[in-house]
Coordinates of N, CA and C in Angstrom, one line a residue:
X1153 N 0.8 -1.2 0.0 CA 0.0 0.0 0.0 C 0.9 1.3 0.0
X1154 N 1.8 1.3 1.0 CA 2.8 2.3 0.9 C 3.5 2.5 -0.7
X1155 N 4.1 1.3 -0.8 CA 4.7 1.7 -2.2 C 3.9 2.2 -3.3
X1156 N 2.5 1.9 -3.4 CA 1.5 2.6 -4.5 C 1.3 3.9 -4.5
X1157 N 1.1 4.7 -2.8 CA 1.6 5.8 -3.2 C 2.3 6.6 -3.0
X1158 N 3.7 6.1 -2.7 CA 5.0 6.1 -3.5 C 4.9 6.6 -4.9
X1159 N 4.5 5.3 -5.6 CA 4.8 5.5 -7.1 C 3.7 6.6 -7.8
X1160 N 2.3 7.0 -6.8 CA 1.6 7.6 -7.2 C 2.0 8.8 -7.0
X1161 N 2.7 9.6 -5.9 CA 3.1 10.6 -5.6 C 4.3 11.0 -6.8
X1162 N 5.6 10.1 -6.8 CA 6.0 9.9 -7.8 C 5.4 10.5 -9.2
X1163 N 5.1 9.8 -9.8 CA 4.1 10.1 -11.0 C 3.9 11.3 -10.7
X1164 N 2.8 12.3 -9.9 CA 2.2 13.7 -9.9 C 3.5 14.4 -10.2
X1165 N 4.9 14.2 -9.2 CA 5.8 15.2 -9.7 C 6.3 15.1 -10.5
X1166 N 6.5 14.0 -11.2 CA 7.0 13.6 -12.7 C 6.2 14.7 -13.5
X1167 N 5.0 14.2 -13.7 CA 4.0 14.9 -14.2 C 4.0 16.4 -14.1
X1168 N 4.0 16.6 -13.0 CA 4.3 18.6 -12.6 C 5.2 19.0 -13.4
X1169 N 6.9 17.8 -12.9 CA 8.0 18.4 -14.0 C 7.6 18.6 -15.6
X1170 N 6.9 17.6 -16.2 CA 6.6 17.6 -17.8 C 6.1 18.9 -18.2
X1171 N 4.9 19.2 -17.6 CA 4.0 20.1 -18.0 C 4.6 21.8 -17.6
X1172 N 5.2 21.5 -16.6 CA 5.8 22.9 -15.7 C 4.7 23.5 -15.2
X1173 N 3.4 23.0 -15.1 CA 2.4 23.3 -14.4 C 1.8 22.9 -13.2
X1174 N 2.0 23.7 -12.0 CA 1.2 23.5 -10.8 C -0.2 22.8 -10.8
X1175 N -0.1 22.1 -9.4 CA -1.7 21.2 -9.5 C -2.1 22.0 -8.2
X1176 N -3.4 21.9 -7.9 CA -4.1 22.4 -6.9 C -4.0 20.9 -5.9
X1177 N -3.7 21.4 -4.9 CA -3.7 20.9 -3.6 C -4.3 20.7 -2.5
X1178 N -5.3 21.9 -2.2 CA -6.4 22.1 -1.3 C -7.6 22.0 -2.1
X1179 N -8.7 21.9 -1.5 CA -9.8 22.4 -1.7 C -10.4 23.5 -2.3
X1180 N -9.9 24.3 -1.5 CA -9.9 25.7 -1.8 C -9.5 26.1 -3.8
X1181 N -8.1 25.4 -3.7 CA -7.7 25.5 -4.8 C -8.0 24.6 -6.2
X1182 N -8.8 23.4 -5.7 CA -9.2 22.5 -6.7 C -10.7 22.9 -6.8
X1183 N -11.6 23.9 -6.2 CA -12.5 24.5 -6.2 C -12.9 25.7 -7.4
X1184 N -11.9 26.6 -6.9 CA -11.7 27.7 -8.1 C -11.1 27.6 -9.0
X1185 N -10.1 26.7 -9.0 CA -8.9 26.1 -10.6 C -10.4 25.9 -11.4
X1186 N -10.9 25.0 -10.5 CA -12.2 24.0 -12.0 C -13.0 25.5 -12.2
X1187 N -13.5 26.2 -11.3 CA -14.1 27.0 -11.6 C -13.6 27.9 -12.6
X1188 N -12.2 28.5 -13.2 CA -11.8 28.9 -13.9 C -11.7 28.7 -15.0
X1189 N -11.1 26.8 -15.2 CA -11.0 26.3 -16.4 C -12.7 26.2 -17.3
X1190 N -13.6 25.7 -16.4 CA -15.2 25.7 -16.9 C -15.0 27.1 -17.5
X1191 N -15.3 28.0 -16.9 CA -15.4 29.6 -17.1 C -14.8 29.7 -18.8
X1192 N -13.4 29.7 -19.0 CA -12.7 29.7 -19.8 C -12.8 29.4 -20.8
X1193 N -13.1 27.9 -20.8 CA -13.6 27.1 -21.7 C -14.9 27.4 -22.5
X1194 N -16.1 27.5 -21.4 CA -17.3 27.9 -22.2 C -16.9 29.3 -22.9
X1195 N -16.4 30.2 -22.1 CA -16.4 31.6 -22.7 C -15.9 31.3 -24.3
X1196 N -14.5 30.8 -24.2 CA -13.9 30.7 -25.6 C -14.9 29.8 -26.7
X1197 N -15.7 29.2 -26.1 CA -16.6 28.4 -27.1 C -17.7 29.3 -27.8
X1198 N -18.1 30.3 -26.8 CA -19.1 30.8 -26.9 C -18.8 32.3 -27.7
X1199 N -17.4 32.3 -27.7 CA -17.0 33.8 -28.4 C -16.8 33.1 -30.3
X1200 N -16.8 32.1 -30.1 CA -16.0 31.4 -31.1 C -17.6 31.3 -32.4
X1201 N -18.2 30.8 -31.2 CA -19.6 30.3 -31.9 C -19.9 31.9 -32.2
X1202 N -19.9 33.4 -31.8 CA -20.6 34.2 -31.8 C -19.9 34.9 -33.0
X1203 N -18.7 34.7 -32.9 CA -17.9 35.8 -34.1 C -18.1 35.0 -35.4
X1204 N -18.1 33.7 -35.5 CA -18.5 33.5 -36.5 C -19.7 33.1 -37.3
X1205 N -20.8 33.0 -36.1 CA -22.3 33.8 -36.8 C -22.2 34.7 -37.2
X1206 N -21.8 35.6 -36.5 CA -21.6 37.2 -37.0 C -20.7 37.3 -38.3
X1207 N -19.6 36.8 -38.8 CA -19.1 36.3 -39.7 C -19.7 36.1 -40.8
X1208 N -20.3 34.7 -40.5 CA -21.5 33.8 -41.7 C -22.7 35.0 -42.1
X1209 N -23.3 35.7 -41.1 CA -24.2 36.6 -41.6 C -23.7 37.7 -42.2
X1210 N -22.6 38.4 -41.9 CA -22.1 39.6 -42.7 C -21.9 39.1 -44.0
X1211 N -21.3 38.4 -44.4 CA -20.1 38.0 -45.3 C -21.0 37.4 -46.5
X1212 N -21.9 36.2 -46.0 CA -22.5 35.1 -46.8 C -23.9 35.3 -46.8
X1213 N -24.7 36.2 -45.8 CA -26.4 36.4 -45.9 C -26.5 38.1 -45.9
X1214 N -25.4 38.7 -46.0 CA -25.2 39.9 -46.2 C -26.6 41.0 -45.0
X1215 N -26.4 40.5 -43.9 CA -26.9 40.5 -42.7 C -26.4 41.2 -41.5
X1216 N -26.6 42.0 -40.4 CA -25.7 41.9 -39.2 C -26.3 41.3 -37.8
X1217 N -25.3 40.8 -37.1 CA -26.4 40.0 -36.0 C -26.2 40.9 -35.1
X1218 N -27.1 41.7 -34.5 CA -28.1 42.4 -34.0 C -26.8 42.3 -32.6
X1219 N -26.4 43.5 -32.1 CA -25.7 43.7 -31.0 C -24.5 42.9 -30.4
X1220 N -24.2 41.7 -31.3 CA -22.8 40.9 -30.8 C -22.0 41.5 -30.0
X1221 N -21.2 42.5 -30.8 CA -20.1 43.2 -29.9 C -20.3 43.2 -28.3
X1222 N -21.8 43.1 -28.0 CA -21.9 43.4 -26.5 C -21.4 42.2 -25.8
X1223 N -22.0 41.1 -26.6 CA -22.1 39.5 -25.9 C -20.2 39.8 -25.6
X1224 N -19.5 39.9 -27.0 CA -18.2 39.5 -27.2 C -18.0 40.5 -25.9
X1225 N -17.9 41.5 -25.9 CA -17.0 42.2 -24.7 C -17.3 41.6 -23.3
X1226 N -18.4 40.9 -23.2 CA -18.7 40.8 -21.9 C -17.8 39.3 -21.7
X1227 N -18.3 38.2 -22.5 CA -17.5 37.1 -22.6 C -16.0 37.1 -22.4
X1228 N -15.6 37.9 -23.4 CA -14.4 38.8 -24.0 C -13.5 38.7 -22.2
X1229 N -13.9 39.4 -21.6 CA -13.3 40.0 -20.0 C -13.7 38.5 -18.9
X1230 N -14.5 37.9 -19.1 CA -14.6 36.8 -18.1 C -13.3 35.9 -18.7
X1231 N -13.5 35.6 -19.5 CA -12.1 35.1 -20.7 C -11.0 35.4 -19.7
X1232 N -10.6 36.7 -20.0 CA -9.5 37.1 -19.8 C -8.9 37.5 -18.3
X1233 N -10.4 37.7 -17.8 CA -10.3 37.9 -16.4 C -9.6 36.2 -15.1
X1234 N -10.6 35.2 -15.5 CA -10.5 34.0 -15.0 C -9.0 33.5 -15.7
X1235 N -8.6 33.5 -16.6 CA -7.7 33.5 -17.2 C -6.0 34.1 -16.7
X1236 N -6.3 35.1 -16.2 CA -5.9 35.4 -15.4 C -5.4 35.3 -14.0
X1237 N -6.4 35.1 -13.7 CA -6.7 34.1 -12.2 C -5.6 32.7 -12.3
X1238 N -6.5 31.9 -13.4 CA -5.6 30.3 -13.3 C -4.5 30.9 -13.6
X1239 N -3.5 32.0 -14.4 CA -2.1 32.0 -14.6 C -1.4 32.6 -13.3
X1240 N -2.0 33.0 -12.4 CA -1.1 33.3 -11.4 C -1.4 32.4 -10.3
X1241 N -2.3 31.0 -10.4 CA -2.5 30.4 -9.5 C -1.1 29.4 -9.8
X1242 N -1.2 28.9 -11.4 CA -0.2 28.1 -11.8 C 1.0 29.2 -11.3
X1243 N 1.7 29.9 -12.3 CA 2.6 30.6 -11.7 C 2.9 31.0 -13.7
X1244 N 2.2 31.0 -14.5 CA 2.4 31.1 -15.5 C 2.2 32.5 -16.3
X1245 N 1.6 33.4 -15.4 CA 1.8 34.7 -15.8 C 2.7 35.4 -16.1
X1246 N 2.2 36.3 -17.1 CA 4.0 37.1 -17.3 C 4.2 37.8 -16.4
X1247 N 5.5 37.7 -16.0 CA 6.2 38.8 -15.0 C 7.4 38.9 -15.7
X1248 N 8.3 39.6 -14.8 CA 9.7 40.2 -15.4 C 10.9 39.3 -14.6
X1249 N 11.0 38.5 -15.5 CA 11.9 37.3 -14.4 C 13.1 37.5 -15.3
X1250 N 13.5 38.3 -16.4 CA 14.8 38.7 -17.5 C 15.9 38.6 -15.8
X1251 N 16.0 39.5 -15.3 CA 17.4 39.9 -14.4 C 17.4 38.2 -13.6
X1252 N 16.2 37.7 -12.8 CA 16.5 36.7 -12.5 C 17.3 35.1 -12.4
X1253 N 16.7 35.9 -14.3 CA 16.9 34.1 -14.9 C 18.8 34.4 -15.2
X1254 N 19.2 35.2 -15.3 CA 20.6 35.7 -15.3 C 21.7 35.5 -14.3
X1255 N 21.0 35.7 -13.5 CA 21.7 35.9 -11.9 C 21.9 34.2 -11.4
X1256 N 23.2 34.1 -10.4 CA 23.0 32.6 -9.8 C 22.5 32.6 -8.5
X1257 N 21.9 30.9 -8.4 CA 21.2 31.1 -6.8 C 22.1 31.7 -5.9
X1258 N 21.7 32.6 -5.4 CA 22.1 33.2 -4.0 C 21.4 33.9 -3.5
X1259 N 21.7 34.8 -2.1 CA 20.5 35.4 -1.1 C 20.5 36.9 -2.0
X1260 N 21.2 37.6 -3.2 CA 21.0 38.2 -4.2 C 19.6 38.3 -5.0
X1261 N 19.8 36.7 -5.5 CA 18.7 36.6 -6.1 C 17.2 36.4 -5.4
X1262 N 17.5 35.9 -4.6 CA 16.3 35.8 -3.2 C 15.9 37.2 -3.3
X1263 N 16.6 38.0 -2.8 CA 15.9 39.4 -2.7 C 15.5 39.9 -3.6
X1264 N 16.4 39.6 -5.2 CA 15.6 40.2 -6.1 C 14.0 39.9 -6.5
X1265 N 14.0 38.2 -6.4 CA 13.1 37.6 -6.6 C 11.8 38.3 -5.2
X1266 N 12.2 38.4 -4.3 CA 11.6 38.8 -3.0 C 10.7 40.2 -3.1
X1267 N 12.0 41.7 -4.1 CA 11.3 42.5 -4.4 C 10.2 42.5 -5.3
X1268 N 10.4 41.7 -6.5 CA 9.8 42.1 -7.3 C 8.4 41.0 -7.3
X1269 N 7.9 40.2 -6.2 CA 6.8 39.8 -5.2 C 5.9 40.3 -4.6
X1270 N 7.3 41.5 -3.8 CA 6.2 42.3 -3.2 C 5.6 43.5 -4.3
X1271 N 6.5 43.9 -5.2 CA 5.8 45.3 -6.2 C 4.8 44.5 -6.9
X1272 N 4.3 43.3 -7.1 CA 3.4 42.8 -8.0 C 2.7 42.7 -7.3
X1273 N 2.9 42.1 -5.8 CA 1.7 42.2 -4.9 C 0.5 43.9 -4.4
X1274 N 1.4 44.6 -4.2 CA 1.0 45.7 -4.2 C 0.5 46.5 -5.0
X1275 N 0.9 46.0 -6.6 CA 0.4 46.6 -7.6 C -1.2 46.1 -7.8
X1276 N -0.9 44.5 -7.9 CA -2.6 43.8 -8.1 C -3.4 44.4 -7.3
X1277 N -3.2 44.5 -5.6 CA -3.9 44.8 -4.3 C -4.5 46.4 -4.8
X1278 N -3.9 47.1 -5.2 CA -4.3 48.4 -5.8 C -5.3 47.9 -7.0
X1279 N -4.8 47.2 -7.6 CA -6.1 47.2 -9.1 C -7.4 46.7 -8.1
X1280 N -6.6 45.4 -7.4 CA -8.0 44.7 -6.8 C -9.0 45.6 -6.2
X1281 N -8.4 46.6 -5.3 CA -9.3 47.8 -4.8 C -10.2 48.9 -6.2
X1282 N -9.4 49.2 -6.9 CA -10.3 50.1 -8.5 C -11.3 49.1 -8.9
X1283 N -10.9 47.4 -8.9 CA -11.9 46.7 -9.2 C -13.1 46.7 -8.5
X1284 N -12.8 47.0 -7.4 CA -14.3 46.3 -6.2 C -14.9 47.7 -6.1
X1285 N -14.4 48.9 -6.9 CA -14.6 50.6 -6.9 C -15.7 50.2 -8.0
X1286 N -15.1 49.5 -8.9 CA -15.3 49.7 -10.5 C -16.9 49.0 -10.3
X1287 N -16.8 47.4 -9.8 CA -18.0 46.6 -9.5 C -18.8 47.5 -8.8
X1288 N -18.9 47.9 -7.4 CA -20.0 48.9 -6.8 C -20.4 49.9 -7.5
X1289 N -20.0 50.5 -8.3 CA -20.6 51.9 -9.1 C -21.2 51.5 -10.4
X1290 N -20.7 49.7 -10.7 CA -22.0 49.4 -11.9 C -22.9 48.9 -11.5
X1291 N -23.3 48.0 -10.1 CA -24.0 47.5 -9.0 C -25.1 48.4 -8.6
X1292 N -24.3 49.6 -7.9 CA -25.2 50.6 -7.6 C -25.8 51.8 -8.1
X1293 N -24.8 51.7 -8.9 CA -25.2 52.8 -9.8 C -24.6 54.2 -9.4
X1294 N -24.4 55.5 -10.3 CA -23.5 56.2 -10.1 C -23.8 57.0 -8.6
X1295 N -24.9 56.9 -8.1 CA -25.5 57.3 -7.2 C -25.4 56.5 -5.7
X1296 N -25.1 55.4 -6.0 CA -24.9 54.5 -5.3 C -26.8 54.0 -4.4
X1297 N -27.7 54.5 -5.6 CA -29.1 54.2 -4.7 C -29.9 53.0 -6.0
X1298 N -29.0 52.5 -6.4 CA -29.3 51.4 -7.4 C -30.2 51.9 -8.8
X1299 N -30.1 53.5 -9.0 CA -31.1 53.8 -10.2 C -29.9 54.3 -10.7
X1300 N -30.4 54.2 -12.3 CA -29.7 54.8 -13.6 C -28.6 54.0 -13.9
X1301 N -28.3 52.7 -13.4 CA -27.3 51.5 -13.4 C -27.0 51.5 -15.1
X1302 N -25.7 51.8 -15.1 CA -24.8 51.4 -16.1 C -25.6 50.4 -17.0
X1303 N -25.5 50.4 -18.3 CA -26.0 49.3 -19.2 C -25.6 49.3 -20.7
X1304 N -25.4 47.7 -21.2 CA -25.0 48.3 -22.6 C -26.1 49.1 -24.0
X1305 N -25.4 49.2 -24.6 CA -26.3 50.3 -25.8 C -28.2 49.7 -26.3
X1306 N -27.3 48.0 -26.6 CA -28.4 47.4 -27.6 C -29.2 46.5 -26.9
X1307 N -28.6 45.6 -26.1 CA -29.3 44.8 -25.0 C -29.7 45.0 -24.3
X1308 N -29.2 46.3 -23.1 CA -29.4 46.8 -21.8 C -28.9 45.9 -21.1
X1309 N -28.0 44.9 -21.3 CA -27.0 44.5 -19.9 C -26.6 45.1 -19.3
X1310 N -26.6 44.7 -17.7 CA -26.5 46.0 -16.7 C -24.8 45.5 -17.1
X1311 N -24.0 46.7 -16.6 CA -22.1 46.2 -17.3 C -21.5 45.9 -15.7
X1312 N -22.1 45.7 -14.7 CA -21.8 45.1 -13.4 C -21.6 43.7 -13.6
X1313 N -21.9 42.9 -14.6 CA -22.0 41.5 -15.0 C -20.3 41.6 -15.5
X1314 N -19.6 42.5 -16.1 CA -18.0 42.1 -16.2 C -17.6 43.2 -15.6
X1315 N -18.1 43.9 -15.1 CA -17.0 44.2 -13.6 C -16.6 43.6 -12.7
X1316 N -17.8 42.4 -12.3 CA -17.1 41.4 -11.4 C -16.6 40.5 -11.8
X1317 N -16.4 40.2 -13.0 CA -15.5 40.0 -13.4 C -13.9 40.2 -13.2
X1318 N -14.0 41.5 -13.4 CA -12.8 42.3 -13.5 C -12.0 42.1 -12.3
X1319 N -12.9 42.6 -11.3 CA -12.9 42.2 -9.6 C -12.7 40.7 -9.0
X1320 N -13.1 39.7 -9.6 CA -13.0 38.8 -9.5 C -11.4 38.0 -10.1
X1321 N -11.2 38.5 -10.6 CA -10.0 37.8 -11.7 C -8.7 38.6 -10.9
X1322 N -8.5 39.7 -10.4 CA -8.2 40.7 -9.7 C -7.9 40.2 -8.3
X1323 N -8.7 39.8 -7.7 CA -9.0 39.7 -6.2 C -8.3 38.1 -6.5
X1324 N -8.3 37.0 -7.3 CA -7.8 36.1 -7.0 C -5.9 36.2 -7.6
X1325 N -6.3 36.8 -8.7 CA -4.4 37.5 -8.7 C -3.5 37.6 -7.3
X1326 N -4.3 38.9 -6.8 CA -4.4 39.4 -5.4 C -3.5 37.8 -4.5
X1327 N -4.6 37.3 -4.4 CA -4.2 36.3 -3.6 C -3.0 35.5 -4.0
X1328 N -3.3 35.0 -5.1 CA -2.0 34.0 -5.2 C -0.7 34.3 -5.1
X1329 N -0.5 36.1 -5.7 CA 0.7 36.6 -5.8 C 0.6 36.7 -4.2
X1330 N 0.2 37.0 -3.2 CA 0.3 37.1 -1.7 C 1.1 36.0 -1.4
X1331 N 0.5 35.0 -1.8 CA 1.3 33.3 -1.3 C 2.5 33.2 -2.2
X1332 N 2.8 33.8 -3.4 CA 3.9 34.0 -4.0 C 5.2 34.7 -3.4
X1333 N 4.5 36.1 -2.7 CA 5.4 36.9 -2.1 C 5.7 36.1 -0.6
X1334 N 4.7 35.4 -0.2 CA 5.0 34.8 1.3 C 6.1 33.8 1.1
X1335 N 6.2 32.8 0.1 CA 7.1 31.8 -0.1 C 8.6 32.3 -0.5
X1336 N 8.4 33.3 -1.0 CA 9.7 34.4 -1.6 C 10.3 35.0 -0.1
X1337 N 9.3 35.3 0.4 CA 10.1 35.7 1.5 C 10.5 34.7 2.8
X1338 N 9.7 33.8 2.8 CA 10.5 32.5 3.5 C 11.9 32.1 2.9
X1339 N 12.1 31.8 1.6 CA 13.2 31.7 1.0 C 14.2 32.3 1.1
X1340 N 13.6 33.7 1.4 CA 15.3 35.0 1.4 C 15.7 34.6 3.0
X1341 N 14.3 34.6 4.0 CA 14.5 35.4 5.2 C 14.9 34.3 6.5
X1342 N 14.3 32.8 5.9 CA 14.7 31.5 6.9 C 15.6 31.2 6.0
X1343 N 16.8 30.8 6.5 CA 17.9 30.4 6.2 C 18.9 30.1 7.3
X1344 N 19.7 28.8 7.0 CA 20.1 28.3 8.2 C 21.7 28.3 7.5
X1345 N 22.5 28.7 8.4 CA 23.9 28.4 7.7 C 24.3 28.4 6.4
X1346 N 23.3 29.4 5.6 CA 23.5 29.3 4.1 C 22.8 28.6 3.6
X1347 N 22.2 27.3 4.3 CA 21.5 26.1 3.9 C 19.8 26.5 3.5
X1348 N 19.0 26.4 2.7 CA 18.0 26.5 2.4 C 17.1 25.6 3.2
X1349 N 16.2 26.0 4.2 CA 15.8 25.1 5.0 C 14.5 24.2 4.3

């Protein structure tokens, strides 16, 4: 029994190494991963299916389909937003790792790696706040008494539907880069005799 998972533990890091991609581990995190990949997935299906009705009708029935652009922008930002989210959960987002990948291990690069943790952390934490601004003022409306609510041109979607989006994709950035900056700075700051504990 031991040795099965052994070879099964085995395997996952094998597998981690292949892909270079993080697995979720908690709950927490095998909760919102799925919830992002779903998200993602249908969006891209659903932008796919929309641009090229809109396509087939311009082009071939010499037609326009009636307000798309709205669907696409809204889609468009859960996309990109959740998308988002799973790349900083994985660790696959772009960041500025040029000076790092240069430099050799040492408590040098620790700290560089350590600063530039914390400025991403503090930068997201500021969007995440414009976002949760951005969500309540299409929520509530400019008044904040729920009348005259934000909406698009042709459908009247209230536009609070990809704000939280925005906010949402934001707020989980937020987080993971936090556990990014926490592990960065265990690395620079516990250290035993030079030894990496």
């Amino acid at each position: 029994m031991a040795a099965n998972s052994e070879r099964i533990e085995m395997a996952e890091l094998m597998d981690d190494e292949v892909t270079g991609v993080r697995k979720p581990d908690n709950l927490y995190d095998k909760i919102t991963v799925s919830f992002y990949s779903i998200v993602c997935f249908c969006m891209s299906m659903l932008l796919v299916l929309i641009i090229s009705a809109a396509t087939i009708m311009r082009y071939f029935l010499q037609m326009d389909l009636y307000g798309y652009e709205e669907w696409v922008k809204i889609f468009a930002f859960w996309l990109y937003f959740m998308g988002a989210g799973y790349g900083s959960f994985a660790g696959t987002h772009v960041s500025a790792d040029l000076v790092q990948s240069y430099m050799r291990e040492s408590r040098k690069k620790d700290a560089v790696i350590f600063i530039r943790t914390v400025i991403t952390f503090g930068v997201t934490l500021l969007f995440t706040w414009y976002g949760w601004e951005f969500f309540i003022f299409g929520f509530m409306g400019p008044l904040g008494t729920f009348v005259a609510l934000p909406r698009t041109v042709a459908w009247r979607i209230p536009l609070w539907t990809v704000y939280i989006a925005i906010f949402l994709g934001l707020l989980s950035m937020s987080w993971y880069f936090m556990l990014e900056m926490i592990s960065a700075g265990k690395k620079l700051f516990l250290k035993e005799g030079g030894k990496r504990s």
